[in-house]
GROMACS .gro file of C-alpha atoms in nm:
model
  267
    1MET     CA    1  -3.056  -2.913  -1.396
    2ALA     CA    2  -2.871  -3.028  -1.709
    3ASN     CA    3  -2.863  -2.805  -2.015
    4ILE     CA    4  -3.145  -2.943  -2.235
    5VAL     CA    5  -3.112  -2.864  -2.605
    6GLU     CA    6  -3.402  -2.943  -2.841
    7ILE     CA    7  -3.275  -3.078  -3.173
    8THR     CA    8  -3.409  -2.893  -3.474
    9ASP     CA    9  -3.109  -2.927  -3.707
   10ILE     CA   10  -2.938  -3.265  -3.712
   11SER     CA   11  -2.639  -3.130  -3.906
   12VAL     CA   12  -2.500  -2.907  -3.629
   13PRO     CA   13  -2.133  -2.986  -3.545
   14GLU     CA   14  -2.209  -3.060  -3.180
   15LEU     CA   15  -2.394  -3.375  -3.284
   16GLU     CA   16  -2.125  -3.526  -3.507
   17VAL     CA   17  -1.982  -3.725  -3.217
   18PHE     CA   18  -2.300  -3.936  -3.213
   19ALA     CA   19  -2.335  -4.001  -3.584
   20GLN     CA   20  -2.056  -3.888  -3.813
   21LEU     CA   21  -1.724  -3.961  -3.643
   22THR     CA   22  -1.573  -4.308  -3.691
   23GLU     CA   23  -1.451  -4.512  -3.395
   24LYS     CA   24  -1.094  -4.425  -3.494
   25GLN     CA   25  -1.175  -4.054  -3.501
   26LEU     CA   26  -1.343  -4.076  -3.162
   27ARG     CA   27  -1.049  -4.262  -3.013
   28HIS     CA   28  -0.784  -4.025  -3.147
   29LYS     CA   29  -0.974  -3.698  -3.161
   30LEU     CA   30  -0.733  -3.414  -3.070
   31GLU     CA   31  -0.504  -3.631  -2.855
   32PRO     CA   32  -0.546  -4.004  -2.771
   33GLU     CA   33  -0.574  -3.936  -2.399
   34LYS     CA   34  -0.854  -3.689  -2.472
   35GLY     CA   35  -1.051  -3.927  -2.691
   36ILE     CA   36  -1.421  -4.002  -2.668
   37PHE     CA   37  -1.624  -4.322  -2.654
   38ILE     CA   38  -2.000  -4.377  -2.678
   39ALA     CA   39  -2.203  -4.568  -2.419
   40GLU     CA   40  -2.556  -4.687  -2.502
   41SER     CA   41  -2.856  -4.745  -2.271
   42GLY     CA   42  -2.919  -4.622  -1.922
   43LYS     CA   43  -2.776  -4.931  -1.751
   44VAL     CA   44  -2.445  -4.921  -1.935
   45ILE     CA   45  -2.413  -4.545  -1.888
   46GLU     CA   46  -2.477  -4.581  -1.514
   47LEU     CA   47  -2.200  -4.842  -1.489
   48ALA     CA   48  -1.960  -4.617  -1.678
   49LEU     CA   49  -2.042  -4.324  -1.448
   50ALA     CA   50  -1.999  -4.543  -1.140
   51ALA     CA   51  -1.653  -4.636  -1.267
   52GLY     CA   52  -1.559  -4.268  -1.283
   53CYS     CA   53  -1.601  -4.200  -1.655
   54GLU     CA   54  -1.672  -3.836  -1.733
   55PRO     CA   55  -1.978  -3.753  -1.948
   56VAL     CA   56  -1.937  -3.497  -2.225
   57SER     CA   57  -2.291  -3.487  -2.365
   58LEU     CA   58  -2.598  -3.704  -2.402
   59LEU     CA   59  -2.842  -3.776  -2.680
   60MET     CA   60  -3.178  -3.910  -2.566
   61GLU     CA   61  -3.537  -3.939  -2.669
   62ARG     CA   62  -3.755  -3.674  -2.506
   63LYS     CA   63  -3.948  -3.929  -2.301
   64GLN     CA   64  -3.625  -4.044  -2.138
   65LEU     CA   65  -3.579  -3.702  -1.973
   66THR     CA   66  -3.829  -3.817  -1.712
   67GLY     CA   67  -3.764  -4.188  -1.766
   68GLN     CA   68  -3.445  -4.388  -1.729
   69GLY     CA   69  -3.235  -4.078  -1.805
   70LYS     CA   70  -3.364  -3.884  -1.504
   71ASN     CA   71  -3.115  -4.033  -1.257
   72ILE     CA   72  -2.828  -3.929  -1.481
   73LEU     CA   73  -2.960  -3.576  -1.529
   74ASP     CA   74  -3.012  -3.532  -1.156
   75ARG     CA   75  -2.646  -3.611  -1.091
   76TYR     CA   76  -2.487  -3.391  -1.360
   77ASP     CA   77  -2.619  -3.037  -1.379
   78ASP     CA   78  -2.344  -2.912  -1.613
   79VAL     CA   79  -2.382  -3.169  -1.892
   80THR     CA   80  -2.556  -3.087  -2.221
   81VAL     CA   81  -2.840  -3.312  -2.327
   82TYR     CA   82  -2.963  -3.313  -2.687
   83THR     CA   83  -3.316  -3.438  -2.721
   84GLY     CA   84  -3.602  -3.479  -2.963
   85ASP     CA   85  -3.863  -3.726  -3.083
   86ARG     CA   86  -3.760  -4.080  -3.169
   87GLU     CA   87  -3.808  -4.021  -3.542
   88VAL     CA   88  -3.585  -3.710  -3.538
   89LEU     CA   89  -3.307  -3.892  -3.356
   90ALA     CA   90  -3.333  -4.186  -3.593
   91GLY     CA   91  -3.270  -3.940  -3.875
   92LEU     CA   92  -2.951  -3.831  -3.701
   93THR     CA   93  -2.806  -4.169  -3.612
   94GLY     CA   94  -2.954  -4.376  -3.893
   95TYR     CA   95  -3.120  -4.613  -3.648
   96ARG     CA   96  -3.340  -4.604  -3.341
   97LEU     CA   97  -3.145  -4.541  -3.024
   98THR     CA   98  -3.065  -4.838  -2.803
   99ARG     CA   99  -3.313  -4.795  -2.519
  100GLY     CA  100  -3.334  -4.428  -2.599
  101ILE     CA  101  -3.000  -4.291  -2.470
  102LEU     CA  102  -2.645  -4.237  -2.596
  103CYS     CA  103  -2.372  -4.076  -2.388
  104ALA     CA  104  -2.042  -3.939  -2.519
  105MET     CA  105  -1.775  -3.986  -2.253
  106ARG     CA  106  -1.409  -3.910  -2.212
  107ARG     CA  107  -1.184  -4.213  -2.234
  108PRO     CA  108  -1.051  -4.307  -1.890
  109GLN     CA  109  -0.681  -4.318  -1.812
  110LEU     CA  110  -0.578  -4.684  -1.802
  111PRO     CA  111  -0.363  -4.825  -1.521
  112PRO     CA  112  -0.025  -4.994  -1.581
  113VAL     CA  113  -0.014  -5.372  -1.620
  114GLN     CA  114   0.173  -5.424  -1.294
  115GLN     CA  115  -0.089  -5.234  -1.095
  116ILE     CA  116  -0.389  -5.439  -1.204
  117CYS     CA  117  -0.195  -5.766  -1.190
  118ASP     CA  118  -0.048  -5.707  -0.846
  119ARG     CA  119  -0.299  -5.923  -0.658
  120ALA     CA  120  -0.451  -6.108  -0.952
  121SER     CA  121  -0.459  -6.485  -0.978
  122ARG     CA  122  -0.637  -6.515  -1.314
  123VAL     CA  123  -0.599  -6.273  -1.604
  124ALA     CA  124  -0.716  -6.293  -1.964
  125VAL     CA  125  -0.495  -6.175  -2.249
  126LEU     CA  126  -0.654  -6.083  -2.583
  127ASP     CA  127  -0.424  -6.107  -2.884
  128ASN     CA  128  -0.543  -5.979  -3.224
  129ILE     CA  129  -0.913  -6.038  -3.155
  130THR     CA  130  -1.072  -5.803  -3.405
  131ASP     CA  131  -1.446  -5.865  -3.373
  132ALA     CA  132  -1.609  -5.617  -3.134
  133ALA     CA  133  -1.881  -5.864  -3.032
  134ASN     CA  134  -1.619  -6.120  -2.931
  135VAL     CA  135  -1.423  -5.865  -2.730
  136GLY     CA  136  -1.741  -5.751  -2.552
  137GLY     CA  137  -1.846  -6.111  -2.490
  138ILE     CA  138  -1.509  -6.199  -2.338
  139PHE     CA  139  -1.528  -5.903  -2.102
  140ARG     CA  140  -1.876  -6.006  -1.990
  141SER     CA  141  -1.765  -6.364  -1.924
  142ALA     CA  142  -1.450  -6.247  -1.749
  143ALA     CA  143  -1.650  -6.026  -1.513
  144ALA     CA  144  -1.912  -6.293  -1.445
  145LEU     CA  145  -1.672  -6.583  -1.393
  146GLY     CA  146  -1.414  -6.433  -1.161
  147VAL     CA  147  -1.130  -6.321  -1.385
  148ASP     CA  148  -0.932  -6.050  -1.207
  149ALA     CA  149  -0.820  -5.844  -1.508
  150VAL     CA  150  -0.816  -5.833  -1.887
  151LEU     CA  151  -0.502  -5.735  -2.079
  152VAL     CA  152  -0.546  -5.624  -2.438
  153MET     CA  153  -0.280  -5.618  -2.708
  154ARG     CA  154  -0.281  -5.324  -2.948
  155SER     CA  155  -0.375  -5.556  -3.236
  156CYS     CA  156  -0.721  -5.608  -3.082
  157CYS     CA  157  -1.046  -5.427  -3.138
  158ASP     CA  158  -1.088  -5.134  -2.900
  159PRO     CA  159  -1.279  -5.254  -2.587
  160LEU     CA  160  -1.443  -4.909  -2.570
  161CYS     CA  161  -1.580  -4.912  -2.925
  162ARG     CA  162  -1.956  -4.881  -2.925
  163LYS     CA  163  -2.038  -5.242  -3.010
  164ALA     CA  164  -1.790  -5.393  -2.765
  165VAL     CA  165  -1.926  -5.178  -2.482
  166ARG     CA  166  -2.283  -5.273  -2.573
  167VAL     CA  167  -2.216  -5.648  -2.596
  168SER     CA  168  -2.022  -5.639  -2.269
  169MET     CA  169  -2.334  -5.492  -2.104
  170GLY     CA  170  -2.109  -5.240  -1.933
  171THR     CA  171  -1.880  -5.497  -1.767
  172VAL     CA  172  -1.589  -5.333  -1.947
  173PHE     CA  173  -1.628  -5.068  -1.676
  174GLN     CA  174  -1.641  -5.321  -1.393
  175ILE     CA  175  -1.337  -5.538  -1.453
  176PRO     CA  176  -0.986  -5.384  -1.451
  177TRP     CA  177  -0.822  -5.377  -1.793
  178THR     CA  178  -0.539  -5.213  -1.977
  179TYR     CA  179  -0.315  -5.250  -2.281
  180ILE     CA  180  -0.012  -5.476  -2.261
  181GLU     CA  181   0.303  -5.416  -2.464
  182ASN     CA  182   0.586  -5.652  -2.559
  183GLY     CA  183   0.385  -5.971  -2.570
  184ILE     CA  184   0.348  -6.203  -2.271
  185ALA     CA  185   0.699  -6.164  -2.129
  186PRO     CA  186   0.590  -5.901  -1.869
  187LEU     CA  187   0.341  -6.151  -1.724
  188GLN     CA  188   0.602  -6.420  -1.678
  189GLU     CA  189   0.821  -6.162  -1.504
  190LEU     CA  190   0.528  -6.092  -1.268
  191GLY     CA  191   0.508  -6.459  -1.170
  192PHE     CA  192   0.225  -6.581  -1.394
  193LYS     CA  193   0.225  -6.913  -1.572
  194THR     CA  194   0.106  -6.849  -1.925
  195ALA     CA  195  -0.147  -7.073  -2.099
  196ALA     CA  196  -0.213  -7.045  -2.472
  197LEU     CA  197  -0.555  -7.163  -2.590
  198ALA     CA  198  -0.462  -7.339  -2.913
  199LEU     CA  199  -0.518  -7.655  -3.114
  200CYS     CA  200  -0.182  -7.833  -3.091
  201GLU     CA  201  -0.077  -8.195  -3.048
  202GLN     CA  202   0.112  -8.111  -2.730
  203ALA     CA  203  -0.186  -7.932  -2.573
  204VAL     CA  204  -0.313  -8.046  -2.235
  205SER     CA  205  -0.681  -8.067  -2.153
  206ILE     CA  206  -0.843  -7.769  -1.984
  207ASP     CA  207  -0.913  -7.989  -1.680
  208ASP     CA  208  -0.549  -8.099  -1.637
  209PRO     CA  209  -0.490  -8.111  -1.258
  210LYS     CA  210  -0.148  -7.941  -1.276
  211LEU     CA  211  -0.289  -7.657  -1.483
  212MET     CA  212  -0.586  -7.612  -1.252
  213ALA     CA  213  -0.359  -7.601  -0.948
  214GLU     CA  214  -0.151  -7.307  -1.071
  215ALA     CA  215  -0.172  -7.014  -0.831
  216ARG     CA  216  -0.141  -6.748  -1.105
  217LEU     CA  217  -0.250  -6.807  -1.462
  218ALA     CA  218  -0.256  -6.579  -1.767
  219LEU     CA  219  -0.497  -6.720  -2.026
  220ILE     CA  220  -0.411  -6.609  -2.380
  221PHE     CA  221  -0.673  -6.604  -2.656
  222GLY     CA  222  -0.597  -6.543  -3.023
  223THR     CA  223  -0.762  -6.412  -3.334
  224GLU     CA  224  -1.090  -6.555  -3.462
  225GLY     CA  225  -0.950  -6.697  -3.785
  226TYR     CA  226  -0.605  -6.839  -3.716
  227GLY     CA  227  -0.567  -6.832  -3.342
  228LEU     CA  228  -0.239  -6.746  -3.178
  229ALA     CA  229   0.089  -6.700  -3.361
  230GLN     CA  230   0.327  -6.994  -3.325
  231ALA     CA  231   0.585  -6.771  -3.157
  232THR     CA  232   0.332  -6.685  -2.884
  233ILE     CA  233   0.239  -7.050  -2.837
  234ASP     CA  234   0.605  -7.150  -2.810
  235ALA     CA  235   0.666  -6.882  -2.546
  236CYS     CA  236   0.388  -7.006  -2.316
  237ASP     CA  237   0.425  -7.244  -2.024
  238TYR     CA  238   0.116  -7.440  -2.128
  239VAL     CA  239  -0.078  -7.503  -2.445
  240VAL     CA  240  -0.440  -7.576  -2.357
  241GLN     CA  241  -0.742  -7.704  -2.546
  242ILE     CA  242  -1.105  -7.775  -2.465
  243PRO     CA  243  -1.204  -8.139  -2.536
  244MET     CA  244  -1.460  -8.154  -2.817
  245ALA     CA  245  -1.725  -8.403  -2.928
  246HIS     CA  246  -1.879  -8.482  -3.268
  247ASP     CA  247  -1.558  -8.383  -3.453
  248VAL     CA  248  -1.609  -8.016  -3.372
  249ASP     CA  249  -1.260  -7.867  -3.380
  250SER     CA  250  -1.312  -7.551  -3.175
  251LEU     CA  251  -1.550  -7.296  -3.026
  252ASN     CA  252  -1.593  -6.931  -3.106
  253VAL     CA  253  -1.333  -6.740  -2.903
  254ALA     CA  254  -1.595  -6.572  -2.684
  255ALA     CA  255  -1.759  -6.908  -2.604
  256ALA     CA  256  -1.420  -7.070  -2.548
  257SER     CA  257  -1.325  -6.795  -2.304
  258ALA     CA  258  -1.636  -6.858  -2.092
  259VAL     CA  259  -1.562  -7.231  -2.068
  260THR     CA  260  -1.199  -7.159  -1.985
  261PHE     CA  261  -1.276  -6.899  -1.719
  262TRP     CA  262  -1.518  -7.132  -1.545
  263GLN     CA  263  -1.296  -7.438  -1.551
  264LEU     CA  264  -0.977  -7.258  -1.449
  265ARG     CA  265  -1.125  -7.017  -1.196
  266HIS     CA  266  -0.916  -6.969  -0.884
  267GLN     CA  267  -0.999  -7.247  -0.638
   0.00000   0.00000   0.00000
């Protein structure tokens, strides 16, 4: 049975991971490879556990001990679970818990780019996307629409920040991903054709037959405000845009990714 701790003092140091530490502090606490992330809700936590993530501690409403948290507690008899009434926990976190459960987990070790791209035909590359909801949304679309891997540049929002994990509905634990260094050059060396999603005169339509016929495609998405840097666009094999009606110039990057993944899925 897990170690159940009733919360009577919300200021104890053991609880700071759930309320007081910033995402940056969680990510770099002690050493980066020993960092922590927070998963919310039973479903998302179960997906993280299934992917091999290691739980450190849980915070859950008392009723969840015999509710949706029971399966987790039955599997981990050495984890500490902090619990209390909903009102007490709201005083700790500043808001009501998402479906009653938070889990602090150790950050997983990420694979090298070559490993997750070895047999991939479609990969998504995120460049300087800073909104956590967009990052989470892209992961969810990538998992649902057959993308083989997601590669994240260091300029992006952390895919394991609390909001990104929540918006992804746990798919960040289902689809292979890692950080990519040195721009898109490594992908071209691995045999991918690179396609920049950008509004340019020379852009081809997303349904261009030659583009759709490519055996291996890396789809590169840029920041919400200004898109991709010109140097990145110039380095790509294709520049691609989604045809628009009613003089709409573009879609939100998360919406654009879903359209792109569907249209350019491996045939």
